[in-house]
XYZ file of C-alpha atoms in Angstrom:
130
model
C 162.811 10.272 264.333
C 162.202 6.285 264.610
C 161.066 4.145 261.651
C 157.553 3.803 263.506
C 157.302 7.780 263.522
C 158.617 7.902 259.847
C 155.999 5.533 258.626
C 153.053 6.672 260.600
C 153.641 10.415 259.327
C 154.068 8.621 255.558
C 151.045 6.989 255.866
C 149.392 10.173 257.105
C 149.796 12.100 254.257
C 148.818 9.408 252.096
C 145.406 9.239 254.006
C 145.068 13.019 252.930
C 145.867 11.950 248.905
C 143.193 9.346 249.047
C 140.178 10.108 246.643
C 140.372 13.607 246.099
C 136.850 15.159 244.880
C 138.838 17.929 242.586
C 142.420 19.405 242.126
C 141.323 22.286 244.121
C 141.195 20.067 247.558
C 144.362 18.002 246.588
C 145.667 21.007 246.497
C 144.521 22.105 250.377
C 144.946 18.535 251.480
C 148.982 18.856 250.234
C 149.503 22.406 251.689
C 147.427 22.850 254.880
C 149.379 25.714 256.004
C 149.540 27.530 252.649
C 150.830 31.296 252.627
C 151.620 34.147 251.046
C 155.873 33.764 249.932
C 157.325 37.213 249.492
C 160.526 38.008 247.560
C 162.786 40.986 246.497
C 162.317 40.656 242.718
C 165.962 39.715 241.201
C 168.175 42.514 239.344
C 166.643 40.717 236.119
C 163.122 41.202 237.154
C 163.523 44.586 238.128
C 164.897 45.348 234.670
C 161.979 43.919 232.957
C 159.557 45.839 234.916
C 161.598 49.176 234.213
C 160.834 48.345 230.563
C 157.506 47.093 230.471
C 156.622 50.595 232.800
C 158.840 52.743 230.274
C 157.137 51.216 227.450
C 153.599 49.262 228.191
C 153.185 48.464 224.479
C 156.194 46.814 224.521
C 155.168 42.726 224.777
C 158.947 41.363 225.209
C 158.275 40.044 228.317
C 154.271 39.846 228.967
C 152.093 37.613 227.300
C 148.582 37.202 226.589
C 146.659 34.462 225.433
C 143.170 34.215 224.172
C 141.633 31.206 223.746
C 138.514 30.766 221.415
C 136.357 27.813 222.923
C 133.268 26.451 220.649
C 130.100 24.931 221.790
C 129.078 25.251 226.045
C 131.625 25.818 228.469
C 131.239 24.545 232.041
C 132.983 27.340 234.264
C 133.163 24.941 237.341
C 135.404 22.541 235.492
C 137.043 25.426 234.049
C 137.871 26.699 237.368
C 138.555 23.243 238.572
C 141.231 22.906 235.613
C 142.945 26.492 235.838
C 143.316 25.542 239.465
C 144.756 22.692 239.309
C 147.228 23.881 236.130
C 147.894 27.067 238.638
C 148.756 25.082 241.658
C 151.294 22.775 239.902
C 152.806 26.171 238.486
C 153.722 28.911 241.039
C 154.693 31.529 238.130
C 150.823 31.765 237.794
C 150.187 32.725 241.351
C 152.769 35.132 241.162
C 152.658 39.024 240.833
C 155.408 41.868 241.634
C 154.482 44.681 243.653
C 156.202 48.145 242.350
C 155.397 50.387 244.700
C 156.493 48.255 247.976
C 159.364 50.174 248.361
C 162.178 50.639 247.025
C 163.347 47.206 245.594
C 160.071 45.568 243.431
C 158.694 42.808 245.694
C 156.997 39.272 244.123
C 154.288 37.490 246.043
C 153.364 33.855 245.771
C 150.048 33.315 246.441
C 149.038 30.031 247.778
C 146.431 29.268 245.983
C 143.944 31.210 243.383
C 141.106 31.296 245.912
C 142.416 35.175 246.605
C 143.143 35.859 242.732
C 140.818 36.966 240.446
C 138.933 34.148 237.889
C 136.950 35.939 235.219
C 134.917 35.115 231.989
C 133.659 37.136 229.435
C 131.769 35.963 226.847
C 132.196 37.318 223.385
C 130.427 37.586 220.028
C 131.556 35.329 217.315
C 133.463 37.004 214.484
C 131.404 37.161 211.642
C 128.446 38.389 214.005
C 126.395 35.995 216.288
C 125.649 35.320 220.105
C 128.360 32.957 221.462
């Protein structure tokens, strides 16, 4: 590839950086041809699944968090945010299909525009709307 050609595709995909309205487009404008990344889950994965199935109480390797947020929420920055947190960290977009076969498969989504996003609003303690 020449220096011209090196430059001109450089300066390309800085033209697609410039002035992004959200995370969510940087995101498109970075990976245009986005997909799907499929994987046999490792010996060590497997393992863990085996144990969370045999066990679902168990928590030693799934987490939850729930976060308590006071005062109005905007969901389309939330959205905005979680995307862009999501994007920079493919372990978010990722979930492990156990009955693919038989070795456990993980997918990679591209993005979260094909996971699920939801809200549910909940009572104060101590009684109360939210």
């Amino acid at each position: 590839m020449s220096a011209d050609a090196s430059e001109r595709s450089a300066s390309d995909d800085a033209s697609a950086l410039e002035a992004p309205q959200n995370c969510v487009e940087l995101q498109t404008a970075v990976l245009p041809a986005a997909r799907l990344l499929s994987f046999n889950a490792t010996w060590l994965q497997r393992g863990m699944a085996y144990h969370q199935l045999r066990d679902p109480e168990l928590s030693t390797f799934v987490e939850s968090f729930l976060w308590t947020l006071d005062g109005r929420v905007c969901l389309n920055s939330l959205r905005v945010a979680w995307a862009a947190v999501a994007a920079a960290t493919p372990a978010l977009r990722t979930h492990f299909d156990l009955n693919s076969g038989p070795i456990t498969t993980q997918h990679v989504h591209p993005s979260l525009e094909e996971l699920p996003f939801s809200v549910r609003a909940m009572p104060r303690r101590g009684g109360g709307d939210c």
